[in-house]
Each structure stands twice: as structure tokens, then as C-alpha cells.
Amino acid sequence: MKLSIFNLHLVKPAYLEQIESWIHKHPTTIKVVKMAGLIFGVGLLIAPFFTASFGIPASACFAVTGGALITAALTSEKVNLPPRKHLPINPFESMHDKCNIFEDKEIIAHHPVIRKELLEECKNLNTGEEEKVYIEFTQNNKAIIQQQATIGCTAATAAMLIKDRGGKPDFSTLQCRNLGNDEDIQQDIQNAGFRPMITRLIPNSLPKLRKQLLEYGSAIVSIWDPQAGGHSIVVDEVSKNLSQVRLRDPYHGWEITVSAEVFQSRWIDLDCTVIQIENEAAISKKDHSLEKTLKA
């Protein structure tokens, strides 16, 4: 998740980072606490009425309420999670529960993975089991890194741009950072030895975005998804006729092509800032401008 409300970017205090890290490591505990709180709250509302009207003990009210809520939760999870035609790298569950940031019907093409390389061997923070985390590469030679933290899209998108340029992503950042912002992304790029380039585009302008991609390469773009909320993705290409957009989504861990309409329905940030890694052309252009200023 990207911590941004349109053009408002929030700064996280240190204590919030610690809380987020704990939440990521204990997802089951959080679910149990939420369910217990819900049962207690509903029980408090209905117990006085049933006790006064029918003489039913308060404890029985709480038990019935708890059973009904748990059954409803389990049933709704099964109903709301139909099998997908397009599958992510790994089934991924966040604090939003499982969600589909792009529906099957919205995906024009799902670009296949043709090779992979090991990123890190680590211990899964949820299960405690040893696992291998891979970087996968599509037929377009684009690196796919699925977000490792519960709401860690900013770390994953930065890692993908870094890998595209031949750099090495920092795995500890991928695993632990939640709720990042533009400043976090820029710092990730700098830590990898590159220079971030921040550009503010005209809101929802595909021609401007296409020109930016052609000049400087793939860009991190902020979107707003109905299920996931604020989210960061990597946009690789806008078609010449402006009808399609090819992108990488760190939540599902894939590269897909969607229609321009589908993309623009989520690309609604009024700030419309995109983040790229400076290439040699961008650096030389900046240095040339500085040289002219010094000569003047």
C-alpha cells in the first residue's frame, strides 16, 4: 500500500513502523483480536434485549453471536474467492484479506515468465519455515518481484526498477517495510547506487506518460484500487495508439496488459507524480544545463 491521499504524502513516525512490523509478523493474532472485538461489541448490544425480553443469559447471547459471526466469515471467504484464470506468482494475503487488484476480465494479456533467479533464502515471517524468494523475468525481460511485506508495494516496485538497471535490491527492506511513500522509494533507489528522477505529469494524461516512458524507461506510478486502496505499480509501456497499458503489479507478482480505460480508472492521483531511475541521457541533460548556468 502506498501512504498517499491524492497529493498528500504522510510521514510515518518510528513507533508506527514498529507496529506495522509486528502486525506483519502476527497476522493470525490480529484476525483473532478483530473477531473477538466484533463478537464482544455485538454481544453487548443484543444481550440486554434478549435477557430482559426472553430471560436468555448474556453468556448464551455471546456464544450464539460468536458462532454466527465466525460462520459468516468463513462462508463469505469461500464465496468471495473464486478461482482465477490468471494466477499470481504466489497466493498472497494482506491485511485487506485476499483481493484482486485487476480482475480477470480486465486483463488483455498475462505475459509469461521465461526464467528466474534466486533473490534470497530466508525464513517466512508468517510460518517460520525456510523458503526461497525468486526474481522472475517475463518474455519482455522485465523483473518481477512480488511484495514480501503485507502492504509492501513501494519496496517491491523500487526493487523492480533497481533490478531492471542491473542493481541488487535490498531484501530486508522488501521483507519488512509497510506503508511506504515516494520518499522511501527515492531512498531505495539512492541506496542501490542510482539517481531517482521525479516527474509531475498532467493528471491522467496517457500521451505525457507514454513520452516519459519512451525517454527514460519504466516508471513507478500510484493508483487507487477499489479493493486494495492506495497502491504502487510499475508501468512499462503505453501503446502507440494509447489504447493499452503494460504494467507490473507487485501485489500479484505479474506483468500484464490492460486497456487504457481500466488503467485510467485507477490512475486518479491529482499529484500524478511518477518515479524513474535516471538514465545517461537524463544525467547528461542535467549536467549540460548546469554547465550552461555556470558559464552564464
mmCIF file with all atom_site columns, C-alpha atoms in Angstrom, residues 14 37 54 63 109 153 173 177 181 192 204 232 237 262:
data_model
loop_
_atom_site.group_PDB
_atom_site.id
_atom_site.type_symbol
_atom_site.label_atom_id
_atom_site.label_alt_id
_atom_site.label_comp_id
_atom_site.label_asym_id
_atom_site.label_entity_id
_atom_site.label_seq_id
_atom_site.pdbx_PDB_ins_code
_atom_site.Cartn_x
_atom_site.Cartn_y
_atom_site.Cartn_z
_atom_site.occupancy
_atom_site.B_iso_or_equiv
_atom_site.pdbx_formal_charge
_atom_site.auth_seq_id
_atom_site.auth_comp_id
_atom_site.auth_asym_id
_atom_site.auth_atom_id
_atom_site.pdbx_PDB_model_num
ATOM 1  C CA . ALA A 1 14  ? 9.173   5.397   14.221  1.00 0.00 ? 14  ALA A CA 1
ATOM 2  C CA . GLY A 1 37  ? -13.715 -7.424  19.463  1.00 0.00 ? 37  GLY A CA 1
ATOM 3  C CA . PHE A 1 54  ? -36.780 -13.740 26.951  1.00 0.00 ? 54  PHE A CA 1
ATOM 4  C CA . ALA A 1 63  ? -21.925 -17.687 22.312  1.00 0.00 ? 63  ALA A CA 1
ATOM 5  C CA . ALA A 1 109 ? -2.590  -10.267 -21.747 1.00 0.00 ? 109 ALA A CA 1
ATOM 6  C CA . CYS A 1 153 ? 4.257   -2.339  -2.696  1.00 0.00 ? 153 CYS A CA 1
ATOM 7  C CA . THR A 1 173 ? 13.621  -3.641  3.018   1.00 0.00 ? 173 THR A CA 1
ATOM 8  C CA . ARG A 1 177 ? 8.708   -2.213  5.081   1.00 0.00 ? 177 ARG A CA 1
ATOM 9  C CA . ASN A 1 181 ? 5.779   6.680   0.331   1.00 0.00 ? 181 ASN A CA 1
ATOM 10 C CA . ALA A 1 192 ? 21.260  0.952   -4.668  1.00 0.00 ? 192 ALA A CA 1
ATOM 11 C CA . ASN A 1 204 ? -4.478  11.127  -16.260 1.00 0.00 ? 204 ASN A CA 1
ATOM 12 C CA . SER A 1 232 ? 2.174   1.432   -6.371  1.00 0.00 ? 232 SER A CA 1
ATOM 13 C CA . GLU A 1 237 ? 4.639   0.796   -21.839 1.00 0.00 ? 237 GLU A CA 1
ATOM 14 C CA . VAL A 1 262 ? -9.058  0.151   -16.956 1.00 0.00 ? 262 VAL A CA 1
#
